mmCIF file with all atom_site columns, C-alpha atoms in Angstrom:
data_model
loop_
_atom_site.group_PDB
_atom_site.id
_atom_site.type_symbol
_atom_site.label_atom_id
_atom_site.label_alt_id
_atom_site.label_comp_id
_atom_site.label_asym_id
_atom_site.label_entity_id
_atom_site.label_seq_id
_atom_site.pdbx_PDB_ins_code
_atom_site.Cartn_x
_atom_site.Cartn_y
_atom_site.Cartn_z
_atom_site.occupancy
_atom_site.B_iso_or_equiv
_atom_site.pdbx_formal_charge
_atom_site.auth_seq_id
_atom_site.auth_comp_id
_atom_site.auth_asym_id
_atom_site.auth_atom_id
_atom_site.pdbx_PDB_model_num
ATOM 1   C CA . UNK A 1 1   ? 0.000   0.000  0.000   1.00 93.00 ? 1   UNK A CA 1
ATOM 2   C CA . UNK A 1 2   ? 1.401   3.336  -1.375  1.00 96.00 ? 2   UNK A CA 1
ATOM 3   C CA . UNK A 1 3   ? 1.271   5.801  1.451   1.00 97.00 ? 3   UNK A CA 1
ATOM 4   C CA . UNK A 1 4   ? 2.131   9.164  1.495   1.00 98.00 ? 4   UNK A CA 1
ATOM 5   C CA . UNK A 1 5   ? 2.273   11.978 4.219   1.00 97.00 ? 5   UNK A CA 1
ATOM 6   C CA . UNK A 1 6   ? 2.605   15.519 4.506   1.00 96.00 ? 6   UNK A CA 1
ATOM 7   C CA . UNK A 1 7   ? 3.483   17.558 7.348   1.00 96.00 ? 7   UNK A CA 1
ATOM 8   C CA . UNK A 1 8   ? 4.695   21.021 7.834   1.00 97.00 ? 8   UNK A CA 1
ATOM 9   C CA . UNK A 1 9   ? 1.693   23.192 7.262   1.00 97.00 ? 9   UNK A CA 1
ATOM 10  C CA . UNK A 1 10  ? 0.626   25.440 9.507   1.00 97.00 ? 10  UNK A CA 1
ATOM 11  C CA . UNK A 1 11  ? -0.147  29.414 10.211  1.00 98.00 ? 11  UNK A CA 1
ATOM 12  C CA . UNK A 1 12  ? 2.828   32.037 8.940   1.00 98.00 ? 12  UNK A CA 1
ATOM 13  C CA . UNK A 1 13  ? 2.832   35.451 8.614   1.00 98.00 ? 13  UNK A CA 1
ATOM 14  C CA . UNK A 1 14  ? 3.381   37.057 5.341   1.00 98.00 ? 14  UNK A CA 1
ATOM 15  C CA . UNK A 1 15  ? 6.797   37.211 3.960   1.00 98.00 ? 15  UNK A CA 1
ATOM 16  C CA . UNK A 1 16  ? 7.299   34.599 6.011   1.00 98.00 ? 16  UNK A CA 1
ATOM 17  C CA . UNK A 1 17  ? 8.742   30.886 5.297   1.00 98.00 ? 17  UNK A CA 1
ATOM 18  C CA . UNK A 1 18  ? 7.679   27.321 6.039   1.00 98.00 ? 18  UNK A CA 1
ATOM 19  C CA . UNK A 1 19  ? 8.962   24.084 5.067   1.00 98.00 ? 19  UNK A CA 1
ATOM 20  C CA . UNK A 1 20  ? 6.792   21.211 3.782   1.00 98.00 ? 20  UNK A CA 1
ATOM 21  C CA . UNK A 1 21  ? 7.394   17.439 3.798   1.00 98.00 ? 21  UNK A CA 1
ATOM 22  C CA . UNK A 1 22  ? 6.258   14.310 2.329   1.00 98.00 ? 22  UNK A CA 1
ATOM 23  C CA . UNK A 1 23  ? 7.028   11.051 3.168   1.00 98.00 ? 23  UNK A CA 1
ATOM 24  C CA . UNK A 1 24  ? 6.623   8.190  0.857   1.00 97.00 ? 24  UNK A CA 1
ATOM 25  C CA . UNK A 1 25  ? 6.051   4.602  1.935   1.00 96.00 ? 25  UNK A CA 1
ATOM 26  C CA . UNK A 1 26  ? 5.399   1.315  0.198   1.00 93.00 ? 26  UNK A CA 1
ATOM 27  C CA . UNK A 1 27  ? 6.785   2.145  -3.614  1.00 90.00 ? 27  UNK A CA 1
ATOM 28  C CA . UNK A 1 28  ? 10.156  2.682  -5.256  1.00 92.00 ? 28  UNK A CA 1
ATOM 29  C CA . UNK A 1 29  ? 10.851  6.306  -3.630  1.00 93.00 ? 29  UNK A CA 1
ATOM 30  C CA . UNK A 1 30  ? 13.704  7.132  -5.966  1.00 92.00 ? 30  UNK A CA 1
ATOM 31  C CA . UNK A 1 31  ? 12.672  6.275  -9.304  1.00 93.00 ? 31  UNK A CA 1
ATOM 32  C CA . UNK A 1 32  ? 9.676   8.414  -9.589  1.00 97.00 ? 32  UNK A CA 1
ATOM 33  C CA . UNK A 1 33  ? 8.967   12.347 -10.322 1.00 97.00 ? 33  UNK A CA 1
ATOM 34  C CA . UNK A 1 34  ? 7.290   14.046 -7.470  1.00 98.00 ? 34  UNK A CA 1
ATOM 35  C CA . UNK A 1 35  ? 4.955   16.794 -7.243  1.00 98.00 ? 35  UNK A CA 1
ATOM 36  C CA . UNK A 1 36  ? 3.248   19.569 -5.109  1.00 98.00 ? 36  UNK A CA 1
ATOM 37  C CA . UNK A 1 37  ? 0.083   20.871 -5.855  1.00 98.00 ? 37  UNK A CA 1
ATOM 38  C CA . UNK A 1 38  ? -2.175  23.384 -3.963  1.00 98.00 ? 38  UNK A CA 1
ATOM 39  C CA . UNK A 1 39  ? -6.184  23.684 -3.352  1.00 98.00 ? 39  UNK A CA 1
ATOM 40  C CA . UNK A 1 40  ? -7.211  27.319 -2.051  1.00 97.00 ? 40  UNK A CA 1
ATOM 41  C CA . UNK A 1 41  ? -11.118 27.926 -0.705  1.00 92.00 ? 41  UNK A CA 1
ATOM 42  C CA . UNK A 1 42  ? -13.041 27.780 -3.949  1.00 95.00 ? 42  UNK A CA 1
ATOM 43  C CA . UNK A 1 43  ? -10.389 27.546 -6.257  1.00 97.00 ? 43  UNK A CA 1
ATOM 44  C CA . UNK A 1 44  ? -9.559  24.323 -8.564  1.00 97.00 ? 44  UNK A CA 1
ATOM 45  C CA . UNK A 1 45  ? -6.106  22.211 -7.215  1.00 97.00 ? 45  UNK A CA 1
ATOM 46  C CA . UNK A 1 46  ? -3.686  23.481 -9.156  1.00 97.00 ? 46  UNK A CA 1
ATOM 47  C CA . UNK A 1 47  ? 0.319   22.318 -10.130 1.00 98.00 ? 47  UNK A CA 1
ATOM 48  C CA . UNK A 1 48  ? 2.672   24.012 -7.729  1.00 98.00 ? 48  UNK A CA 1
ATOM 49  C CA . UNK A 1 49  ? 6.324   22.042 -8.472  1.00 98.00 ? 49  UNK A CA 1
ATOM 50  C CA . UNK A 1 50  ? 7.143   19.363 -9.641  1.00 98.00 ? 50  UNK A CA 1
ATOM 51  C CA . UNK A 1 51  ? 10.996  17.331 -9.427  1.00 98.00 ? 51  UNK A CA 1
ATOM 52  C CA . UNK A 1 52  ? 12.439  14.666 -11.331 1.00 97.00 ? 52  UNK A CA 1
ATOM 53  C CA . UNK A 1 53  ? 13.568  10.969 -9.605  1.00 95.00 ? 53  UNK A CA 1
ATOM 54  C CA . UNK A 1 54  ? 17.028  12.337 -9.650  1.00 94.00 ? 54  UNK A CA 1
ATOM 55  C CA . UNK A 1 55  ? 16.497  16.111 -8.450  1.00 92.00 ? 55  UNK A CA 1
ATOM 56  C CA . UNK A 1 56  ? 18.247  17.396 -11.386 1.00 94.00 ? 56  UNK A CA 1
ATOM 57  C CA . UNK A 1 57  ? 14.959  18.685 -13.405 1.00 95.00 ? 57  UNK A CA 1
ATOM 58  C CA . UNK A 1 58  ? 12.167  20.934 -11.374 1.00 96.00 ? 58  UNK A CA 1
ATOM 59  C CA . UNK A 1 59  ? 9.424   22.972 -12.503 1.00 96.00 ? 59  UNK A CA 1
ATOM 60  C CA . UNK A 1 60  ? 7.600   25.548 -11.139 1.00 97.00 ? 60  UNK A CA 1
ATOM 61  C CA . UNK A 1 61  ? 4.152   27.129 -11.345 1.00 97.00 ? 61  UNK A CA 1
ATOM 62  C CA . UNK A 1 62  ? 4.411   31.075 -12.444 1.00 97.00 ? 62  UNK A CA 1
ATOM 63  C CA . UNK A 1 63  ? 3.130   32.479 -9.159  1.00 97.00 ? 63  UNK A CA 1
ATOM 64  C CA . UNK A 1 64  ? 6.140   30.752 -6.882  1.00 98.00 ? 64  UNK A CA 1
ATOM 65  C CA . UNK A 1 65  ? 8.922   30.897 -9.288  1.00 97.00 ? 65  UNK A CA 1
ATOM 66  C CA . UNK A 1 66  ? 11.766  32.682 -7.314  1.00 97.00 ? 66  UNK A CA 1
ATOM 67  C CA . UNK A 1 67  ? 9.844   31.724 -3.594  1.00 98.00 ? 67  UNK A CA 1
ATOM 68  C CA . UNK A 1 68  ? 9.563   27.835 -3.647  1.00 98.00 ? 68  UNK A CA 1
ATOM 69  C CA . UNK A 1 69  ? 12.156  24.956 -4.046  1.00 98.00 ? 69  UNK A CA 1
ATOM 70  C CA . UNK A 1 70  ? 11.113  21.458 -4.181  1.00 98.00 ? 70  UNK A CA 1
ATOM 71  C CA . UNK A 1 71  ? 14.477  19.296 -3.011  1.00 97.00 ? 71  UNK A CA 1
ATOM 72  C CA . UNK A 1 72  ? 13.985  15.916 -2.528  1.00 98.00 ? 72  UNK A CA 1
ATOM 73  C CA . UNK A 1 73  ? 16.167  12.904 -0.318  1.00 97.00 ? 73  UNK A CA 1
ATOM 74  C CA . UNK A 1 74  ? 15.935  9.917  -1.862  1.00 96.00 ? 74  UNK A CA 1
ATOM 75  C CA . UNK A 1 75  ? 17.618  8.313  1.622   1.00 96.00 ? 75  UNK A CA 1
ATOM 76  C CA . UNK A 1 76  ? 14.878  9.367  3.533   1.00 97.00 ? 76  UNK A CA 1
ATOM 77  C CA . UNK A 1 77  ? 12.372  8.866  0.975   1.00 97.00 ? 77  UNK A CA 1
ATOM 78  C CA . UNK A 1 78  ? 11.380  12.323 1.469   1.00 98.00 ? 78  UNK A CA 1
ATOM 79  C CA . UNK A 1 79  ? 10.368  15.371 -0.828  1.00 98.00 ? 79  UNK A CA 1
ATOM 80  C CA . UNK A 1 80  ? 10.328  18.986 0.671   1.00 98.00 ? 80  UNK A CA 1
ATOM 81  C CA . UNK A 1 81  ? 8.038   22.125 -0.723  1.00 98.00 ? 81  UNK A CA 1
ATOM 82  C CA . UNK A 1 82  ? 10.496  24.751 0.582   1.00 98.00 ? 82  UNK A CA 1
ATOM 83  C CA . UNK A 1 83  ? 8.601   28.316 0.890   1.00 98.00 ? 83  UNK A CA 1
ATOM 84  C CA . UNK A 1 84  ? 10.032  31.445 2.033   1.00 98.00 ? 84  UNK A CA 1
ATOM 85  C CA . UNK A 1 85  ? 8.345   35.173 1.135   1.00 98.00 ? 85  UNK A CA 1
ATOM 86  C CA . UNK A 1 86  ? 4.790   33.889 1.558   1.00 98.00 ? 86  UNK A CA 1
ATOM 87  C CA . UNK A 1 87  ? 2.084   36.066 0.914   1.00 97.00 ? 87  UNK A CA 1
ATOM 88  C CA . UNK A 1 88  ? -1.378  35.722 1.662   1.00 97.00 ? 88  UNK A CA 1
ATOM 89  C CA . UNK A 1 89  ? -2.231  34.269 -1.794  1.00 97.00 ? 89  UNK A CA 1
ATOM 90  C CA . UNK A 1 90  ? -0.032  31.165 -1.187  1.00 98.00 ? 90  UNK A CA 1
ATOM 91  C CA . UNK A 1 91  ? -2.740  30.244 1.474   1.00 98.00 ? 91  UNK A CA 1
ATOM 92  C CA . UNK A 1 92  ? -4.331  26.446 0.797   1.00 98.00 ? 92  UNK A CA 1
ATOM 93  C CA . UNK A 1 93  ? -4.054  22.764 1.187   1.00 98.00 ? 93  UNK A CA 1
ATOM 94  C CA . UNK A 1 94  ? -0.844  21.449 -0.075  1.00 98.00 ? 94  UNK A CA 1
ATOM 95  C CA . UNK A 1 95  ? -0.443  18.387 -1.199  1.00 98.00 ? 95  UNK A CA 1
ATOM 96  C CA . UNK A 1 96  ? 2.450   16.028 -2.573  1.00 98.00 ? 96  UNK A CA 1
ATOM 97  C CA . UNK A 1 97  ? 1.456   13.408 -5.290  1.00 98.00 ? 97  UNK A CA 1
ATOM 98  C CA . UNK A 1 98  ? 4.071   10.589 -7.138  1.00 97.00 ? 98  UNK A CA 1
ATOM 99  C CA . UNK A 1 99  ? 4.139   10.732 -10.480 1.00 97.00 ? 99  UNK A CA 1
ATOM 100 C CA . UNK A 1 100 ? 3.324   8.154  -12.963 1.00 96.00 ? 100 UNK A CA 1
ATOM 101 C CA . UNK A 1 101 ? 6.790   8.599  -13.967 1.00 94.00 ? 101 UNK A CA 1
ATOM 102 C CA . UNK A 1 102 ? 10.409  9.822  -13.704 1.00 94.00 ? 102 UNK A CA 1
ATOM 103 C CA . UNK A 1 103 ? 9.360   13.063 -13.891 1.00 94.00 ? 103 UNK A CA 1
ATOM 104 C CA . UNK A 1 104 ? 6.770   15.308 -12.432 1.00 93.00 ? 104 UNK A CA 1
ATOM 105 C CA . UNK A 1 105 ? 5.754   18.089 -14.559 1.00 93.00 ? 105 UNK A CA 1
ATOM 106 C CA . UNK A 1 106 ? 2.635   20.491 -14.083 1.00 91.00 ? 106 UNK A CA 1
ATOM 107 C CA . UNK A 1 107 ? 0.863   18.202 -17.231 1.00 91.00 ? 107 UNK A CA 1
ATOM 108 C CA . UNK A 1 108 ? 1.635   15.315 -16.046 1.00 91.00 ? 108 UNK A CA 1
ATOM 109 C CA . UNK A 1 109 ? 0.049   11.831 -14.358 1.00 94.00 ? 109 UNK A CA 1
ATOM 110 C CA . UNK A 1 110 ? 0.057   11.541 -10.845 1.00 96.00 ? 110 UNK A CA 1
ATOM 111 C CA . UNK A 1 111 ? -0.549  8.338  -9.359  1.00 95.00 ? 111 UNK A CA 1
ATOM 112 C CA . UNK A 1 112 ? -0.874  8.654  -5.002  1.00 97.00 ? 112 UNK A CA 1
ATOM 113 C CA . UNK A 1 113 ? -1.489  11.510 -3.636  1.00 98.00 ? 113 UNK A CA 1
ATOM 114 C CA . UNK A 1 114 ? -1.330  12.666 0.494   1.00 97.00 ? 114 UNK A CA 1
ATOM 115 C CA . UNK A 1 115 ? -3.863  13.619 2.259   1.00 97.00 ? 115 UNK A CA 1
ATOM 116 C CA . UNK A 1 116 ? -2.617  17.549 2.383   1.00 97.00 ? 116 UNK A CA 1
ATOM 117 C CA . UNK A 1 117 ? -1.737  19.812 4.817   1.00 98.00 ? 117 UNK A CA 1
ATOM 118 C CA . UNK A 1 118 ? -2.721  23.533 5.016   1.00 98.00 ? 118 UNK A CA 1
ATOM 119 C CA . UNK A 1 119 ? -1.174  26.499 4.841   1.00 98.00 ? 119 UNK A CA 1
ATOM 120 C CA . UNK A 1 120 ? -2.123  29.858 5.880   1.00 98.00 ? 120 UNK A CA 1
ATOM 121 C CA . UNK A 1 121 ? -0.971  33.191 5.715   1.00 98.00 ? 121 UNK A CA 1
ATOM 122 C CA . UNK A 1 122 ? -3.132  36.228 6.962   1.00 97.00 ? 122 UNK A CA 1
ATOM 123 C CA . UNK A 1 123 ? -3.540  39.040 5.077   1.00 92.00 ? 123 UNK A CA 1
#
């Protein structure tokens, strides 16, 4: 059973930064893409970043080019949404996903997905 598991969110003030994580359990960590995608209040989930099995290739969604990194340990099974100048906008669920793949970009298949973890940031 393919698990997944965020953790991380929580309340930050604007221009702050927060760290997300996601844990992957019961598939091949290393060999697959993984993603980050975002659900605000009314508003369709949408592709946030997105990093290869090797780390070498990311992508990133317009609005947190610059702000977010998406590193990934392939020891610890783990994939990290790093977010630093956070502004009000940024605030949703998060979650990670495993692509279908080596690679994760924004139009791409995603298999397992977390159960999220939210993020605000008060305007």
């Amino acid at each position: 059973q393919v698990q997944l598991v965020e953790s991380g969110g929580g309340l930050v003030q604007a221009g702050g930064s927060l760290r997300l994580s996601c844990t992957v359990s019961g598939r091949t960590f290393s060999v697959y893409g993984m993603g980050w995608f975002r659900q605000a209040p009314g508003k369709e989930r949408e592709f946030v970043a997105g990093i290869s099995w090797t780390g070498t290739v990311t992508s990133y969604s317009d609005s947190v080019k610059g702000r977010f990194t998406v590193p990934r340990d392939n020891a610890k099974n783990t994939v990290y949404l790093q977010m630093k100048s956070l502004e009000p906008e940024d605030t949703a669920v998060y979650y990670c996903a495993m692509s279908r793949g080596a690679r994760a970009p924004a139009d791409g298949s995603f298999d397992y997905w977390g159960q999220g973890t939210q993020v605000t940031v008060p305007s």
